[in-house]
Short mmCIF file of C-alpha atoms in Angstrom, two decimals:
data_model
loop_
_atom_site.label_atom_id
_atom_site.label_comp_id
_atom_site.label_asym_id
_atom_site.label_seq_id
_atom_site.Cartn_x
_atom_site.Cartn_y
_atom_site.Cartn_z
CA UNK A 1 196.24 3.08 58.36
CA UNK A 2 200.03 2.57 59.22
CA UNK A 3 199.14 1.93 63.31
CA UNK A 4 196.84 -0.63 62.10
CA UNK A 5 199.41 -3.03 60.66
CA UNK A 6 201.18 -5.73 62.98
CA UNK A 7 198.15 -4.97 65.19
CA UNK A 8 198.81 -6.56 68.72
CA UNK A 9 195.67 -5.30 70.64
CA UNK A 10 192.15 -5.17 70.33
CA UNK A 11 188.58 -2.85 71.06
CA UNK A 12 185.17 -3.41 71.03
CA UNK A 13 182.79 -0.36 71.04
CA UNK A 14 179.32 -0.91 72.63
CA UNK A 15 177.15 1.66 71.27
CA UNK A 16 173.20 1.32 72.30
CA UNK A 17 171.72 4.61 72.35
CA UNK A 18 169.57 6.46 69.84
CA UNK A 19 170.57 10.13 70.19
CA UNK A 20 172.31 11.23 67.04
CA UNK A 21 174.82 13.25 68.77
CA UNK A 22 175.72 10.31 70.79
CA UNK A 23 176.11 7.90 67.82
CA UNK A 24 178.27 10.55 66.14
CA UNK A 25 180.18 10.61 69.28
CA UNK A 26 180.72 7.33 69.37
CA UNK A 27 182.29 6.89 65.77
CA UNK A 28 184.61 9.76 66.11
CA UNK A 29 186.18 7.89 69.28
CA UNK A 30 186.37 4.46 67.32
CA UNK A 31 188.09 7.19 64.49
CA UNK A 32 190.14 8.66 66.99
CA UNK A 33 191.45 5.20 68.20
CA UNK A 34 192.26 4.25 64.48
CA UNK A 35 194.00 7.62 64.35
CA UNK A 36 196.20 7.35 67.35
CA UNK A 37 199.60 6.30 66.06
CA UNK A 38 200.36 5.29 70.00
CA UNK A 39 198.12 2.59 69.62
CA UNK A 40 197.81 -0.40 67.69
CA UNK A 41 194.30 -2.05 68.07
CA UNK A 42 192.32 -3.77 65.79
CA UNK A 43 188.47 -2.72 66.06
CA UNK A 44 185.23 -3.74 66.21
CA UNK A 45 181.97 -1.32 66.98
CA UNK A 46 179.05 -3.15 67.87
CA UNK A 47 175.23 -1.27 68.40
CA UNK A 48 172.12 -2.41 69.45
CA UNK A 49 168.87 -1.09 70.62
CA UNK A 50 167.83 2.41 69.21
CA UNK A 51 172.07 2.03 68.26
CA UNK A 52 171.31 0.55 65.40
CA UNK A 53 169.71 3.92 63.77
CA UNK A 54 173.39 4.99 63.90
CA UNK A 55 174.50 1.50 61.00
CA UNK A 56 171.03 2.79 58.42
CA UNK A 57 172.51 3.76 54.84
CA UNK A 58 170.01 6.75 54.88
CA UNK A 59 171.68 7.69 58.72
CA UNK A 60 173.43 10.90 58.95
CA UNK A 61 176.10 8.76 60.16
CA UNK A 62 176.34 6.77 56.93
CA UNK A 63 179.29 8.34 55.99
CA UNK A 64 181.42 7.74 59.90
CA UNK A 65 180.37 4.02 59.24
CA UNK A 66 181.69 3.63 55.59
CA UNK A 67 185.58 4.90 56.59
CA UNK A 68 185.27 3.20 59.60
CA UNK A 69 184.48 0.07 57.14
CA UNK A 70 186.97 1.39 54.78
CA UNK A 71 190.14 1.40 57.10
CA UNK A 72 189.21 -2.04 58.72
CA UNK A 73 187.09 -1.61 61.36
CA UNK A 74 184.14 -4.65 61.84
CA UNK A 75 180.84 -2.65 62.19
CA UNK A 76 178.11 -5.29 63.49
CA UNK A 77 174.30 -5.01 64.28
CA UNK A 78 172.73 -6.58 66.32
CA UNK A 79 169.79 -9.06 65.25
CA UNK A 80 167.91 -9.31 68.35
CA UNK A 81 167.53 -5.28 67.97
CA UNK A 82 166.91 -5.42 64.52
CA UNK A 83 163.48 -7.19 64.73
CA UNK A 84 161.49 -6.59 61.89
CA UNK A 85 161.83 -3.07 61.64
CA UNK A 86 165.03 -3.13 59.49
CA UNK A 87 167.04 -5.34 57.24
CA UNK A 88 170.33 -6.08 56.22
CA UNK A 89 169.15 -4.25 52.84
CA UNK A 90 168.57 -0.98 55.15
CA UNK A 91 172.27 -0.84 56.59
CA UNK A 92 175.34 0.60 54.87
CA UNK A 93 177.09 -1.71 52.85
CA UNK A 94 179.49 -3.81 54.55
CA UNK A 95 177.96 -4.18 57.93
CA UNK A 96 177.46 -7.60 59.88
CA UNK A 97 174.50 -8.70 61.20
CA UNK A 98 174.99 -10.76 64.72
CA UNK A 99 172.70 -13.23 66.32
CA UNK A 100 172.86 -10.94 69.74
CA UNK A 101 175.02 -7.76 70.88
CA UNK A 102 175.55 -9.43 74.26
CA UNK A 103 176.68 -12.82 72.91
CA UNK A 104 179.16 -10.95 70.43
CA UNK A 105 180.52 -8.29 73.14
CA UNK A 106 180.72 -11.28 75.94
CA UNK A 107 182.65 -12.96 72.67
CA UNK A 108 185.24 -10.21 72.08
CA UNK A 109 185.93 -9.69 75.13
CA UNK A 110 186.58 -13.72 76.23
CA UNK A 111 188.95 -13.17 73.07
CA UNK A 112 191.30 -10.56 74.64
CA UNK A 113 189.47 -7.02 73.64
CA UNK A 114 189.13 -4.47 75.47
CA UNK A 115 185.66 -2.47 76.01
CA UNK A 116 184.85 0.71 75.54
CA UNK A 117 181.18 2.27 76.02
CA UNK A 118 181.43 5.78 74.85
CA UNK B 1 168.57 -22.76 79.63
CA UNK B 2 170.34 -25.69 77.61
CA UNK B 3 172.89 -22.50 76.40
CA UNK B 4 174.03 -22.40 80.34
CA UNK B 5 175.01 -26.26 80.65
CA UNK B 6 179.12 -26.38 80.40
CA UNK B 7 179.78 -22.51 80.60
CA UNK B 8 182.96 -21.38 79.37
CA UNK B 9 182.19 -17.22 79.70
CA UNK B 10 181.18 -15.03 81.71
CA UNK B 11 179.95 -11.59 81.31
CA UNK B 12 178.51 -9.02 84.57
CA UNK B 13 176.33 -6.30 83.51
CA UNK B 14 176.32 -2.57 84.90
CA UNK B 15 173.46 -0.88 86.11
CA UNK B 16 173.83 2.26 87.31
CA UNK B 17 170.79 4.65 86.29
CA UNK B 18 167.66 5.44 88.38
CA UNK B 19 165.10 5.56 85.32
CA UNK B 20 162.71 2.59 84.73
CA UNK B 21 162.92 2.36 80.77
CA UNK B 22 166.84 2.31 81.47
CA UNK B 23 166.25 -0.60 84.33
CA UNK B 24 163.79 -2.10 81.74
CA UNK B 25 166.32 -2.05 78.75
CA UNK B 26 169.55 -3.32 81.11
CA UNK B 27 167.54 -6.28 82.22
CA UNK B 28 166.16 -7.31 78.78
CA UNK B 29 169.64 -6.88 77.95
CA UNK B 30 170.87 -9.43 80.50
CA UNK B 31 167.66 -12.07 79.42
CA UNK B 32 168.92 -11.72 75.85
CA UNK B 33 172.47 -13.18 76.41
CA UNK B 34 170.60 -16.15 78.75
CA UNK B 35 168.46 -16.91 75.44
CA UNK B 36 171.04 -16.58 73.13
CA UNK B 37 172.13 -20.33 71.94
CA UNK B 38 175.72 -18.96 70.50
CA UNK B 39 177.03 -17.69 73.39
CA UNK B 40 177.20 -19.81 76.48
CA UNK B 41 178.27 -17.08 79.35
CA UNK B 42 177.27 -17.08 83.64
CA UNK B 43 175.95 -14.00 84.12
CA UNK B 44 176.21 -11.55 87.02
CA UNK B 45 174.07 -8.20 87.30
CA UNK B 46 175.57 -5.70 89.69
CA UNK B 47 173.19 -2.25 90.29
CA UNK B 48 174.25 0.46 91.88
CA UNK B 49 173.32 4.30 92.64
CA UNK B 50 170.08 4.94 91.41
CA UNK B 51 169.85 1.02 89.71
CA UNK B 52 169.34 -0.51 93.20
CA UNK B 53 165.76 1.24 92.49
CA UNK B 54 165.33 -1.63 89.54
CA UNK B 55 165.61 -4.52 92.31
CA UNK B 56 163.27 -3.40 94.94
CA UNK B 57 160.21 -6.21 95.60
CA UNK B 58 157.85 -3.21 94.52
CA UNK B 59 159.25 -2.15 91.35
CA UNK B 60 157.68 -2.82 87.75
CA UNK B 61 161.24 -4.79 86.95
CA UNK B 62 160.84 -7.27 90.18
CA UNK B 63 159.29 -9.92 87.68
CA UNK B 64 162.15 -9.36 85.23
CA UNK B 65 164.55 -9.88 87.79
CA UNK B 66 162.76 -12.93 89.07
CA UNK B 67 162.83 -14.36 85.64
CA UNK B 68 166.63 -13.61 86.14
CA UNK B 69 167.54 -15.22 89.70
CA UNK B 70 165.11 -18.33 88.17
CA UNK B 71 167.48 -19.54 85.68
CA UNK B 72 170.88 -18.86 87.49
CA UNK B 73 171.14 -15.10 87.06
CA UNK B 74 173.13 -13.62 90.10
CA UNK B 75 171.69 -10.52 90.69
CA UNK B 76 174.20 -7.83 93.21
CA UNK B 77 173.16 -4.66 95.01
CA UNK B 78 175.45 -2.76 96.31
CA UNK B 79 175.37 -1.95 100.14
CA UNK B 80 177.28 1.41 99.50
CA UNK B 81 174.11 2.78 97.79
CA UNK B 82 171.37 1.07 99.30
CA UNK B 83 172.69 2.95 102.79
CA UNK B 84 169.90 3.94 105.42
CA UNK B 85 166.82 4.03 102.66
CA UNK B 86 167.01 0.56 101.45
CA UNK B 87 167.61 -3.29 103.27
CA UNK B 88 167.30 -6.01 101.83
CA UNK B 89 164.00 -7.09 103.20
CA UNK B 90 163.30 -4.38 100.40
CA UNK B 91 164.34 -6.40 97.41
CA UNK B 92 163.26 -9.17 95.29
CA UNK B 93 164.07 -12.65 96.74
CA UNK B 94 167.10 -13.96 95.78
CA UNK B 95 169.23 -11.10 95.24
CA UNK B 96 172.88 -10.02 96.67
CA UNK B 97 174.15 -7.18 98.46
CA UNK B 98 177.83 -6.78 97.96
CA UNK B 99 179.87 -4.14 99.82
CA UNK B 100 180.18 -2.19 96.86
CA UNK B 101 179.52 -2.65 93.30
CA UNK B 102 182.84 -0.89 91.94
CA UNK B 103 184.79 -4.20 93.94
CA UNK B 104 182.49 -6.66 92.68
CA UNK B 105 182.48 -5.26 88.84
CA UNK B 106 186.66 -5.09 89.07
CA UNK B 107 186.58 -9.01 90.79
CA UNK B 108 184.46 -10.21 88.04
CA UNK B 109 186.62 -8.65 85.68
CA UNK B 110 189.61 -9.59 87.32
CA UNK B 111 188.14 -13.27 87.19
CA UNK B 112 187.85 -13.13 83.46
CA UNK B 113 184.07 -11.87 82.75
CA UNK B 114 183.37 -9.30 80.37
CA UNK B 115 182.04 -5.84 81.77
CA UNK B 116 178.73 -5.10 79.68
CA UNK B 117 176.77 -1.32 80.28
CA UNK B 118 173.68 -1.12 78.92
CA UNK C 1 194.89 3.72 102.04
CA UNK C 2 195.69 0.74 103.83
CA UNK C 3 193.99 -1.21 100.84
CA UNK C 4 196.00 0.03 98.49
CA UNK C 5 199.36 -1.94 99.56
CA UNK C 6 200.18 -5.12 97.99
CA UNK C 7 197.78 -4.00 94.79
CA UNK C 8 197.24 -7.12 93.02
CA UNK C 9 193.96 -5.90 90.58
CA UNK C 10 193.50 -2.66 88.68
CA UNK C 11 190.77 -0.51 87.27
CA UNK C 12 190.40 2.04 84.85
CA UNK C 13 187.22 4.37 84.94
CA UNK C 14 185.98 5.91 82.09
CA UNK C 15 184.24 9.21 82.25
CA UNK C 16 182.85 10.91 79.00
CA UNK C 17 180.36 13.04 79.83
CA UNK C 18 179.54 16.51 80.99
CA UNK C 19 177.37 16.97 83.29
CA UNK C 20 178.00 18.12 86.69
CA UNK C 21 175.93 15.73 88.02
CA UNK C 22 177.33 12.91 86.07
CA UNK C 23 181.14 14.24 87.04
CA UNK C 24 180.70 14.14 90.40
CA UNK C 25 178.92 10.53 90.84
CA UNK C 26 181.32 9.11 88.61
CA UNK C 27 184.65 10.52 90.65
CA UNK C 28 182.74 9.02 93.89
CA UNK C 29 182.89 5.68 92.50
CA UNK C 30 186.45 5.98 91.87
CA UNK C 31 186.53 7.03 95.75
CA UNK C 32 184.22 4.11 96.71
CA UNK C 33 186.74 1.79 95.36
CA UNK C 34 189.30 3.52 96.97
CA UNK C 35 187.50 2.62 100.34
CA UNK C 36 186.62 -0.45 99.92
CA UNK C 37 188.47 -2.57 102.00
CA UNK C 38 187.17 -5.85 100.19
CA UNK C 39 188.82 -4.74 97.29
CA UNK C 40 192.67 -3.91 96.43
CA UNK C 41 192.92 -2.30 93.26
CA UNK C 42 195.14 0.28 91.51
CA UNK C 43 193.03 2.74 89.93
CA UNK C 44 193.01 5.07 86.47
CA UNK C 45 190.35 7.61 85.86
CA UNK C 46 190.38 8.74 82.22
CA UNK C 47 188.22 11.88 81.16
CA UNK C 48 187.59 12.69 77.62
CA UNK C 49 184.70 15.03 75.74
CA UNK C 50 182.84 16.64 78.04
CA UNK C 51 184.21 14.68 80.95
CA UNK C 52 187.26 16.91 80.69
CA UNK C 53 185.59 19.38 82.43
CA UNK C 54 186.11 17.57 85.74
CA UNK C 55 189.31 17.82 85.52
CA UNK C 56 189.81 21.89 85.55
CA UNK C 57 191.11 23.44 88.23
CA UNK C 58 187.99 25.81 88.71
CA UNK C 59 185.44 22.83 88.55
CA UNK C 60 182.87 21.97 91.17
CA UNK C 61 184.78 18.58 91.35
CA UNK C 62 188.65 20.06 91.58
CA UNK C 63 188.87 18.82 95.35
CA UNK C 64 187.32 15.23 94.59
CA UNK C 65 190.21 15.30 91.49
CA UNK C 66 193.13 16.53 93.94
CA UNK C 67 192.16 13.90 96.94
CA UNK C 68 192.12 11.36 94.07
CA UNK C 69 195.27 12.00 93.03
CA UNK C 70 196.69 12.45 96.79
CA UNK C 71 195.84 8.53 97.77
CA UNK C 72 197.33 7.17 94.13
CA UNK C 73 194.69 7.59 91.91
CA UNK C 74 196.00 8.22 88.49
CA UNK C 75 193.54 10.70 86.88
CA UNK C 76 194.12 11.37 82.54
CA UNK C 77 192.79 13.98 80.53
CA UNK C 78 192.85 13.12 76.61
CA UNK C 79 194.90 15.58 74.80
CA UNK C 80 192.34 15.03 71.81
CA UNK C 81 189.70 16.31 73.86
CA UNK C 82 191.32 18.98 75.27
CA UNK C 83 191.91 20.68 71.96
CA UNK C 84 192.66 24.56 71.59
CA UNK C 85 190.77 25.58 74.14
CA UNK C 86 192.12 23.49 77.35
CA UNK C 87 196.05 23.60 78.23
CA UNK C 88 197.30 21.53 81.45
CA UNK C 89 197.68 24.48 82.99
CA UNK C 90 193.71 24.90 83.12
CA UNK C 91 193.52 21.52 84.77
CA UNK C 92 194.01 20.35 88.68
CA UNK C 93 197.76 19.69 89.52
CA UNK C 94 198.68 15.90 89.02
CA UNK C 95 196.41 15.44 86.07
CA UNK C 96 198.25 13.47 83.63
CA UNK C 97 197.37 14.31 80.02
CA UNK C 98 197.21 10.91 77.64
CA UNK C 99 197.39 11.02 73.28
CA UNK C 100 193.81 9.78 73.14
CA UNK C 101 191.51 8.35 76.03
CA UNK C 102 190.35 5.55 73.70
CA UNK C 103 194.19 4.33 73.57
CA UNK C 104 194.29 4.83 77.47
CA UNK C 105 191.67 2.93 78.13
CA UNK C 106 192.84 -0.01 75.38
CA UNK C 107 196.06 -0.10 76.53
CA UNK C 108 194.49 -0.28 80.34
CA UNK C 109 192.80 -3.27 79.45
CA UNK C 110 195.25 -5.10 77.59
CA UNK C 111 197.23 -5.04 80.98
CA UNK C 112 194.53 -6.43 82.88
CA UNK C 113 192.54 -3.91 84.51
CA UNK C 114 189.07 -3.92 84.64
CA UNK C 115 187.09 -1.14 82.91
CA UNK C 116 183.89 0.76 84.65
CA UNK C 117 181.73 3.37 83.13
CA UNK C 118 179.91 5.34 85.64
#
């Protein structure tokens, strides 16, 4: 957690797909980023569409999104995706809900982050 | 539309895959930030490759893209890919060509947009 | 190459996947921008996972890499990826190997380029 203190830059992850092997793909690069001591960037991962399978506390991912949580990264769903298939209840604890994925990626960005779609 | 009165953002989606659920998903995509009342951002779809397919007259998505151009959507192929096959008697009223869409994605970037890939 | 003088924009690609396919579309967009004399823009390609594959010397896509790199591409392999199993050496001369691709592609962005994932 030492690159993440006096943090200067910032990401935003953009993770949409379904496919489990992609969603644990995409963690382990918002994990390596918090890992690389050559950058300091504070982080936000934000999924939508069959992406938000990936954020569900009974996901085989449950455990990537909890450190991620755990070390500072924001983890956000996306509402619009959500529907009324899942609930905040359904998602591991500590994840954001957000009104769209666009709206909050178009927001981070205006804000200085950079993007990353993995 | 009262979210795209006094724009401050601006956010230009990438399109680059041939397959119709993709086009399908990149264009709801695109609707969802225009209905979204938090975030007030001009919008600019560029397809490419195999997404020109998404913006011919005859494809499933021309109505979605109508729907697009209709409330101030600017909608870009690129020229690079549409090369003999396609002109732009081929696509759906209203829409671009651009000489090629890796310029016009680094332009709108370099203008201050966000870069969204569904 | 004429389009490359007086560079005033930049642009990092980011290319994550394997497939052959995928490799070789993705290192012709670089080229398109390269080309395109609407455009003047100083370009990064970053490879990481599977995308690394591009980048070895007895790949499909070695020549594409090496004329790349011959006009002033910068092309960057992520260490992280490369693991055990891939040393420079493996890879097409000029390839430039980076700690992690996600802190490549942060640190590209907080300088002002745009980002585009083929």
């Amino acid at each position: 957690m030492s690159n993440r203190t006096g943090t200067l830059l910032g990401t935003v992850f953009h993770v949409p797909e379904r496919e489990q092997a992609y969603g644990k793909r995409a963690l382990r690069n918002a994990q390596n980023l918090v890992d690389d001591e050559t950058t300091d960037s504070d982080i936000t991962v934000v999924c939508n569409g069959g992406g938000i399978d990936h954020l569900l506390a009974s996901a085989p991912t449950a455990d990537q999104i909890s450190e991620l949580i755990q070390v500072g990264v924001r983890v956000c769903a996306c509402r619009n995706s959500m529907g009324e298939d899942v609930s905040l209840a359904d998602l591991v604890d500590g994840v954001e809900v957000v009104p769209t994925a666009m709206g909050e990626l178009t927001k981070r960005q205006a804000a200085g982050d950079a993007y990353i779609r993995p």
